[in-house]
PDB file of C-alpha atoms in Angstrom:
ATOM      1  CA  UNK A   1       3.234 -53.177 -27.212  1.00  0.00           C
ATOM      2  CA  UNK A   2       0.819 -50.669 -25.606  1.00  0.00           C
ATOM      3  CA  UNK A   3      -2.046 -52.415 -24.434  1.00  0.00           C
ATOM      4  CA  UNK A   4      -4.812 -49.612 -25.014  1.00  0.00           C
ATOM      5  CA  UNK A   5      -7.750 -51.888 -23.453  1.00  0.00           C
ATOM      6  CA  UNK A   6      -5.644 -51.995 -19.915  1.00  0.00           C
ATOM      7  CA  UNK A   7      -3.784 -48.947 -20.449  1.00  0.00           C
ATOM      8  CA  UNK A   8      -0.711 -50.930 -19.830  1.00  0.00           C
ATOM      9  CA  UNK A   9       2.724 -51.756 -21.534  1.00  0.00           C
ATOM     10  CA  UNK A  10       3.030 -55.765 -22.727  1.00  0.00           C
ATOM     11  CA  UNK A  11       6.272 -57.334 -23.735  1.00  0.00           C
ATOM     12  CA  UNK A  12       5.139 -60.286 -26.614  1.00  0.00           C
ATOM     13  CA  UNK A  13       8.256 -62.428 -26.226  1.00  0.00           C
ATOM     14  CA  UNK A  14       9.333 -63.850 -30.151  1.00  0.00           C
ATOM     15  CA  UNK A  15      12.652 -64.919 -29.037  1.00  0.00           C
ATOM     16  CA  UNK A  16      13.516 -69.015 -28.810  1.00  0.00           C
ATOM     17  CA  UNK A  17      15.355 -67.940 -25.656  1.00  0.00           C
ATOM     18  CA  UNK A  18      12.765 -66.462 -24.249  1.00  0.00           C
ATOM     19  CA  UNK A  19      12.962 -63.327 -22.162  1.00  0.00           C
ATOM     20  CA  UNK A  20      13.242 -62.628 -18.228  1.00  0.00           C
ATOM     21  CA  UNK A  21      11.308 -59.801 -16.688  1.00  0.00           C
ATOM     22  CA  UNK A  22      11.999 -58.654 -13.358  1.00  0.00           C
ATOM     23  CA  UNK A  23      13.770 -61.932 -12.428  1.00  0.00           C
ATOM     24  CA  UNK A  24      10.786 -64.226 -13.670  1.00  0.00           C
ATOM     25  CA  UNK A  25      11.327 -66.298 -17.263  1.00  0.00           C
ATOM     26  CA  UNK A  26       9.309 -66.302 -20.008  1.00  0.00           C
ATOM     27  CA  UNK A  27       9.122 -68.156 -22.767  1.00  0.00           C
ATOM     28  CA  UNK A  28       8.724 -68.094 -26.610  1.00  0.00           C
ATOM     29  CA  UNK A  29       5.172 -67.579 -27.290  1.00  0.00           C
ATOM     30  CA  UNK A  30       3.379 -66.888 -24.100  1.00  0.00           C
ATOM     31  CA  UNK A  31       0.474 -64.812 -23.039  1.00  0.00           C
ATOM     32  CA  UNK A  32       2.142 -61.104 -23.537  1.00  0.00           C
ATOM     33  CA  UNK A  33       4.141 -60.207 -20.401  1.00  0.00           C
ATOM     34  CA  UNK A  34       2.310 -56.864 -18.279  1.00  0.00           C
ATOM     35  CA  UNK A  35       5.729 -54.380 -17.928  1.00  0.00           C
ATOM     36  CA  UNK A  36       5.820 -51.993 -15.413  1.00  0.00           C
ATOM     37  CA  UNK A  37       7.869 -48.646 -15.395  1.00  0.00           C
ATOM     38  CA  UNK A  38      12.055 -49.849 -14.089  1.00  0.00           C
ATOM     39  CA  UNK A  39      11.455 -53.395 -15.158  1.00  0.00           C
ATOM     40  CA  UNK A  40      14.722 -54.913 -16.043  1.00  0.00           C
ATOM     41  CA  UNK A  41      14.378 -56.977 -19.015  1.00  0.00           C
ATOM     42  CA  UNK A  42      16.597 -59.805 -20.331  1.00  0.00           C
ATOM     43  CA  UNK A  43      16.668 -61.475 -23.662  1.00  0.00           C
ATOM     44  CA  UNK A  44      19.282 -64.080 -24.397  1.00  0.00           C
ATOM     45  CA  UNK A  45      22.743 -62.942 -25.851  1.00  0.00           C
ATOM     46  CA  UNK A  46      22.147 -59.398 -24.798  1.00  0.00           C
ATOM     47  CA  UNK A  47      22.435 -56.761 -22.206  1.00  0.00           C
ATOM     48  CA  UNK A  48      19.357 -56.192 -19.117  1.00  0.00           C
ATOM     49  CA  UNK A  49      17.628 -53.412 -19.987  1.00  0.00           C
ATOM     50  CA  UNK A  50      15.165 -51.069 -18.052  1.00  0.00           C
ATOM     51  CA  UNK A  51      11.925 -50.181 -19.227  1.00  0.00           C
ATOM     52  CA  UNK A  52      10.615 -46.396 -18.025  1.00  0.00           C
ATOM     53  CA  UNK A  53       7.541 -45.407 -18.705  1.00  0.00           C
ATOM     54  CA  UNK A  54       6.379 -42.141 -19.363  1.00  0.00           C
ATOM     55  CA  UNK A  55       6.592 -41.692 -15.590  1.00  0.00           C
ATOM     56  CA  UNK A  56       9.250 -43.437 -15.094  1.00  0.00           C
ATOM     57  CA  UNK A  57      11.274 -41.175 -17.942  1.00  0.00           C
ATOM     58  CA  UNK A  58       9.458 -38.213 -16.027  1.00  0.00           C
ATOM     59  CA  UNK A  59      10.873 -39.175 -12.725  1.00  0.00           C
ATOM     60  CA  UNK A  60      14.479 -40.326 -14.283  1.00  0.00           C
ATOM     61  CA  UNK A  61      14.609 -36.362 -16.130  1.00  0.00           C
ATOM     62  CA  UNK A  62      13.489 -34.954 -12.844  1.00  0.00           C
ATOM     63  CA  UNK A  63      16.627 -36.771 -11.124  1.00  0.00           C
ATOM     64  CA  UNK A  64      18.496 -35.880 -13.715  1.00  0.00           C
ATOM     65  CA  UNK A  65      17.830 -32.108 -13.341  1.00  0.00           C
ATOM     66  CA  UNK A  66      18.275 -32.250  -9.654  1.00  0.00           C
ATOM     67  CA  UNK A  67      21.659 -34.091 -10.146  1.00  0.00           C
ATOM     68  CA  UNK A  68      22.399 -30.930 -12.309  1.00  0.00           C
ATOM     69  CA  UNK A  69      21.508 -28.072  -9.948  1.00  0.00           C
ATOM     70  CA  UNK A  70      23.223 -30.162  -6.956  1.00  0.00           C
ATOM     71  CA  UNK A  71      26.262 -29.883  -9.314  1.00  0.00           C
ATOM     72  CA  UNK A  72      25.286 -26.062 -10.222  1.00  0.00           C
ATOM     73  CA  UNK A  73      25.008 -25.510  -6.816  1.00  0.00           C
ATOM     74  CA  UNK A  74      28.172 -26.935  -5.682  1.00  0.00           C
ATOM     75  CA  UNK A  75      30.124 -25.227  -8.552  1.00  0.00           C
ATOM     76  CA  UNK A  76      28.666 -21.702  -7.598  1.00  0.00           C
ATOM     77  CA  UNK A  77      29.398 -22.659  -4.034  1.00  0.00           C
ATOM     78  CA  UNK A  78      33.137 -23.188  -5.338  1.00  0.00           C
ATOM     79  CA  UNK A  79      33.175 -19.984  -7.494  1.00  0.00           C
ATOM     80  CA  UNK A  80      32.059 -18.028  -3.790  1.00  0.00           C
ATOM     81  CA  UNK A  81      34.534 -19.461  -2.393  1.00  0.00           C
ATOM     82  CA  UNK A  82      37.171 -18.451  -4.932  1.00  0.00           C
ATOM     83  CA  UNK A  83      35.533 -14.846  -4.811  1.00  0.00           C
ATOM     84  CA  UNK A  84      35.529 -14.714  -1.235  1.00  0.00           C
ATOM     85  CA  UNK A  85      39.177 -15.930  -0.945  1.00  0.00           C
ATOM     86  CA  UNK A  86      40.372 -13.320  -3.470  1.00  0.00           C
ATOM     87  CA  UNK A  87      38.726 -10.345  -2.050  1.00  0.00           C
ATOM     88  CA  UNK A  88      39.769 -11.685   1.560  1.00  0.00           C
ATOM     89  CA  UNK A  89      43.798 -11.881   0.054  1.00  0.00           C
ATOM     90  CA  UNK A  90      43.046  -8.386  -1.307  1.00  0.00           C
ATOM     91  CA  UNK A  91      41.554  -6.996   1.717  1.00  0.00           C
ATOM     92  CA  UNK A  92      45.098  -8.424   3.512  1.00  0.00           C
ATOM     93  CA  UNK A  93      46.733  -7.014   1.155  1.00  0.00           C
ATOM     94  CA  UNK A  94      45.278  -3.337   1.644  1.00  0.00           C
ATOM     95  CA  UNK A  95      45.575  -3.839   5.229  1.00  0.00           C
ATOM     96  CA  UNK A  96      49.238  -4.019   4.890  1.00  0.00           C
ATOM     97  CA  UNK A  97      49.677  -0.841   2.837  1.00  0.00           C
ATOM     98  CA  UNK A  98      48.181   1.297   4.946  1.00  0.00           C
ATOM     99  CA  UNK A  99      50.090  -0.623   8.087  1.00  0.00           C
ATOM    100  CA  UNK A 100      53.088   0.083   5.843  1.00  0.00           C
ATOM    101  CA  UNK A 101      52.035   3.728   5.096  1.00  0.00           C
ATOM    102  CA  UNK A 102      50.963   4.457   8.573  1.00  0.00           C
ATOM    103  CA  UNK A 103      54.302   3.721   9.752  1.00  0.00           C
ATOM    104  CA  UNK A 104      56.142   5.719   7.586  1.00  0.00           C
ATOM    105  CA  UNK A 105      53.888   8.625   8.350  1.00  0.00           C
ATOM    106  CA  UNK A 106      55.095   7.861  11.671  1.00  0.00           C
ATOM    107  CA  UNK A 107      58.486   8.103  11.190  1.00  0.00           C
ATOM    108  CA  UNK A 108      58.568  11.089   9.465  1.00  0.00           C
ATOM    109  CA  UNK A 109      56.361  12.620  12.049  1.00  0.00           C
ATOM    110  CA  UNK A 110      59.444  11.710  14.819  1.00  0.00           C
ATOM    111  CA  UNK A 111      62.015  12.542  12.024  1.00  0.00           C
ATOM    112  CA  UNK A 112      60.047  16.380  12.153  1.00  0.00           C
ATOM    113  CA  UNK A 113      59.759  16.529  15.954  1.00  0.00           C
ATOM    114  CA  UNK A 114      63.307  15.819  16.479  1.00  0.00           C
ATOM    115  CA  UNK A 115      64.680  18.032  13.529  1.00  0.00           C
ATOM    116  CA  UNK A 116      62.147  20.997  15.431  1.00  0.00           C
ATOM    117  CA  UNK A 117      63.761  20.109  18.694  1.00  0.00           C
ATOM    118  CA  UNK A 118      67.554  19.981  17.340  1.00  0.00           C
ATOM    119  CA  UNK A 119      65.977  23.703  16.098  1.00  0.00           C
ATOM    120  CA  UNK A 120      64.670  24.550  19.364  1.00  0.00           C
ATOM    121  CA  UNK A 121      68.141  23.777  21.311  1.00  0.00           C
ATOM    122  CA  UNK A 122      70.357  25.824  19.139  1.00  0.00           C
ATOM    123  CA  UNK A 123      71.017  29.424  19.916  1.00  0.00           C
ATOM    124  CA  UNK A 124      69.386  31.903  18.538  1.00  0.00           C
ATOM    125  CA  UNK A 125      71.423  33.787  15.757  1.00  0.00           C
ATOM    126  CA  UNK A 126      72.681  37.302  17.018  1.00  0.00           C
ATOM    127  CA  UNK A 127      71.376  40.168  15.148  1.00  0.00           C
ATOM    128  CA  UNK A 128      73.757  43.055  14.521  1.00  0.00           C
ATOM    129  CA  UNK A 129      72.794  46.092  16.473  1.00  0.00           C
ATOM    130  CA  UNK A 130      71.321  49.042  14.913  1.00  0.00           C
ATOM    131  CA  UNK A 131      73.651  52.366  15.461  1.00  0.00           C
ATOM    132  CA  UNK A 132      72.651  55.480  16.871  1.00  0.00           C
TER     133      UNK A 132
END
């Protein structure tokens, strides 16, 4: 119940068992017990249970959220690293081409210089003479 004189939360315990509020008991009938945002409440035969008030929902949602972009975060941080891996494999991968192509560039280049020089060393072909 919402105490609107104090401006606080009151738990009216109705329960034979009672109730237990932050580790303090309380019993069937009592003055109405003052709860304050993350008590932990117990009743008999069930589960503790925390009570948030609006702050304390406010403050659980804004951990909640920051839980989320932490994960965000950490999954774009992934994804980056996925990118960055790719485009580094790729980059390898273009580097070897143009080792690979560069090399055979070279090769023909020596397979030209020594077909010019085989060229070079043979005689020259003899040209008939014109006659007069």
């Amino acid at each position: 119940v919402f105490d609107t004189t104090k401006g606080v939360w009151m738990l009216a315990v109705f329960g034979a068992g009672g109730a237990t509020v932050d580790g303090v008991a309380y019993e069937q009938g009592g003055p109405p017990v003052h709860l304050k945002s993350k008590s932990k409440v117990q009743v008999p035969g069930a589960n503790h249970f925390v009570f948030l008030t609006g702050e304390g929902i406010k403050a659980h949602e804004t951990q909640v959220r920051q839980q989320r972009l932490q994960q965000q975060k950490q999954e774009q941080a992934r994804q980056r690293e996925k990118l960055l891996q790719k485009y580094q494999e790729e980059v390898e991968q273009e580097r070897v081409e143009m080792q690979q192509a560069a090399e055979r560039v070279k090769q023909e280049a020596e397979q030209e210089t020594h077909r010019q020089q085989q060229l070079l060393q043979q005689p020259p072909p003899s040209h008939p003479q014109p006659s007069s």
